[in-house]
Amino acid sequence: MSAPFDALRPRIETLVASGRPLGDILLETCSLLKAEIPHYDWVGFYLTDPGSPRELVLGPFDGAPTEHTRIPFGQGICGQAAERRETFVVQDVSKVDNYLSCSPTVRSEIVVPLMKDGKVLGELDIDSHAVAPFTPEDRKFLERVCEVLAPLF
Ligand code: SME
């Protein structure tokens, strides 16, 4: 893995082992990712609503406020990632139809589901102002972050 990811991984593992409340750990994860990876411009978690398990609710995030605080499975990139239960990378949001825009400055997005016992607990959503910034390394690193976080739920 490349340098920023190599340096971040132990910091996230230490955070996960800290015993702090889950919400604090998720928020701090967002802040770390946004601060350290230049092409991450909005970093947040959507969590599956326990009372409505086919809906995502906005959780901790770092970045501009968004109007998309509830997203049904299947809608937008977030909802499609939850439905498919796999990472969804869109390198140019202007090229896709099923997309929920938060801001015209957002040009690309990666969404990684957070899975436990075969269920989608939520997902990690990252927006970028760059077109096509995400490499296989981003995907591998973010999937690892979600694997490390999942046991905390
Ligand atoms: N663009 C997302 C909506 C959430 S924001 O990126 C914060 C989507 O299409 O699902």
Coordinates of C-alpha atoms and ligand atoms in Angstrom, one line a residue:
M1 CA 0.0 0.0 0.0
S2 CA 1.1 3.6 -0.5
A3 CA 2.5 5.9 2.1
P4 CA -0.6 7.8 3.4
F5 CA -2.6 4.5 3.7
D6 CA 0.3 2.7 5.5
A7 CA 0.6 5.6 8.0
L8 CA -3.2 5.8 8.6
R9 CA -3.9 2.1 9.1
P10 CA -2.2 1.9 12.6
R11 CA -3.8 5.1 13.7
I12 CA -7.2 3.8 12.9
E13 CA -6.4 0.5 14.6
T14 CA -5.4 2.3 17.7
L15 CA -8.6 4.4 17.6
V16 CA -10.7 1.3 17.2
A17 CA -8.9 -0.3 20.3
S18 CA -9.4 2.8 22.4
G19 CA -12.6 1.8 24.1
R20 CA -14.1 5.2 23.3
P21 CA -17.9 5.4 22.4
L22 CA -18.7 4.1 18.9
G23 CA -19.9 7.5 17.7
D24 CA -16.7 9.2 18.7
I25 CA -14.6 6.5 16.9
L26 CA -16.7 6.9 13.7
L27 CA -16.4 10.7 13.8
E28 CA -12.7 10.6 14.5
T29 CA -12.3 8.1 11.6
C30 CA -14.0 10.6 9.3
S31 CA -11.8 13.4 10.5
L32 CA -8.6 11.4 10.1
L33 CA -9.5 10.2 6.6
K34 CA -10.5 13.7 5.4
A35 CA -7.5 15.4 6.9
E36 CA -4.9 12.9 5.7
I37 CA -6.1 12.0 2.2
P38 CA -6.1 15.0 -0.1
H39 CA -8.8 13.7 -2.5
Y40 CA -11.3 12.9 0.3
D41 CA -13.5 16.0 0.5
W42 CA -16.5 14.7 2.4
V43 CA -16.2 11.6 4.6
G44 CA -19.2 10.2 6.5
F45 CA -21.1 7.1 7.7
Y46 CA -24.6 6.2 6.8
L47 CA -26.0 3.6 9.3
T48 CA -28.8 1.2 8.7
D49 CA -31.9 2.3 10.6
P50 CA -32.7 -0.5 13.1
G51 CA -36.4 0.4 12.9
S52 CA -36.5 0.5 9.1
P53 CA -33.7 -1.9 7.9
R54 CA -33.9 -0.9 4.3
E55 CA -33.1 2.7 5.0
L56 CA -29.8 4.4 5.7
V57 CA -29.6 7.3 8.2
L58 CA -26.8 9.8 8.1
G59 CA -24.3 9.2 11.0
P60 CA -21.1 10.9 11.9
F61 CA -19.4 12.8 9.1
D62 CA -16.8 15.5 8.4
G63 CA -17.5 17.9 5.6
A64 CA -20.3 20.1 4.4
P65 CA -23.8 19.4 5.7
T66 CA -26.0 17.4 3.3
E67 CA -29.7 17.3 2.7
H68 CA -29.5 13.5 2.2
T69 CA -30.0 12.4 5.8
R70 CA -32.1 9.3 5.0
I71 CA -31.5 7.2 1.9
P72 CA -33.6 4.1 1.0
F73 CA -31.7 1.0 -0.2
G74 CA -31.4 1.2 -4.0
Q75 CA -31.5 5.0 -4.2
G76 CA -28.3 6.9 -5.1
I77 CA -24.9 5.5 -4.9
C78 CA -25.2 4.9 -1.2
G79 CA -28.5 3.0 -1.6
Q80 CA -27.1 1.0 -4.5
A81 CA -24.0 0.0 -2.5
A82 CA -26.3 -1.1 0.4
E83 CA -28.5 -3.1 -2.0
R84 CA -25.6 -4.8 -3.7
R85 CA -23.6 -5.3 -0.5
E86 CA -20.4 -4.3 -2.2
T87 CA -18.1 -1.4 -2.7
F88 CA -19.4 1.1 -5.3
V89 CA -17.0 3.4 -7.0
V90 CA -18.2 6.2 -9.3
Q91 CA -15.2 8.0 -10.9
D92 CA -17.4 10.6 -12.6
V93 CA -20.8 11.3 -11.0
S94 CA -22.0 13.2 -14.1
K95 CA -21.9 9.9 -16.0
V96 CA -24.5 8.1 -13.8
D97 CA -28.2 8.5 -13.4
N98 CA -29.0 7.0 -10.0
Y99 CA -27.1 9.6 -8.0
L100 CA -28.1 11.9 -5.2
S101 CA -26.2 15.2 -5.5
C102 CA -25.0 16.9 -2.4
S103 CA -23.1 19.7 -4.1
P104 CA -22.0 20.6 -7.6
T105 CA -18.4 20.5 -6.4
V106 CA -18.6 16.7 -5.9
R107 CA -17.3 14.9 -8.9
S108 CA -16.7 11.3 -7.7
E109 CA -17.7 9.0 -4.9
I110 CA -16.8 5.7 -3.3
V111 CA -19.1 3.9 -0.9
V112 CA -18.0 0.8 1.1
P113 CA -20.6 -1.2 3.0
L114 CA -19.9 -2.1 6.6
M115 CA -21.0 -5.7 7.0
K116 CA -21.4 -8.0 10.0
D117 CA -22.9 -11.5 10.1
G118 CA -24.1 -11.0 6.5
K119 CA -26.0 -7.8 7.3
V120 CA -25.3 -4.3 6.1
L121 CA -24.8 -2.2 9.3
G122 CA -24.1 0.9 7.3
E123 CA -21.5 2.2 5.0
L124 CA -18.5 4.6 4.7
D125 CA -19.2 7.2 2.0
I126 CA -16.5 9.4 0.5
D127 CA -17.0 12.3 -1.9
S128 CA -14.2 13.9 -3.9
H129 CA -14.0 17.1 -5.9
A130 CA -11.6 15.4 -8.3
V131 CA -12.7 13.2 -11.3
A132 CA -11.4 9.7 -11.2
P133 CA -9.2 10.0 -8.0
F134 CA -9.9 6.5 -6.6
T135 CA -7.4 3.7 -7.2
P136 CA -7.6 0.0 -6.2
E137 CA -5.5 1.1 -3.1
D138 CA -8.3 3.4 -1.9
R139 CA -10.8 0.6 -2.2
K140 CA -8.6 -2.0 -0.5
F141 CA -7.7 0.4 2.3
L142 CA -11.3 1.6 2.9
E143 CA -12.6 -2.0 2.9
R144 CA -10.0 -2.8 5.5
V145 CA -11.2 0.2 7.6
C146 CA -14.8 -1.1 7.5
E147 CA -13.6 -4.6 8.5
V148 CA -11.8 -3.2 11.5
L149 CA -14.8 -1.1 12.5
A150 CA -17.5 -3.8 12.1
P151 CA -16.9 -5.7 15.3
L152 CA -17.6 -2.5 17.3
F153 CA -21.2 -2.6 16.3
Ligands
SME1 N1 -24.2 11.1 -3.3 C1 -24.8 10.2 -2.4 C2 -25.6 10.8 -1.4 C3 -24.9 11.1 -0.1 S1 -23.8 12.3 -0.2 O1 -22.7 11.9 -1.1 C4 -23.2 12.8 1.3 C5 -25.6 9.2 -3.2 O2 -25.7 9.3 -4.5 O3 -26.1 8.2 -2.6

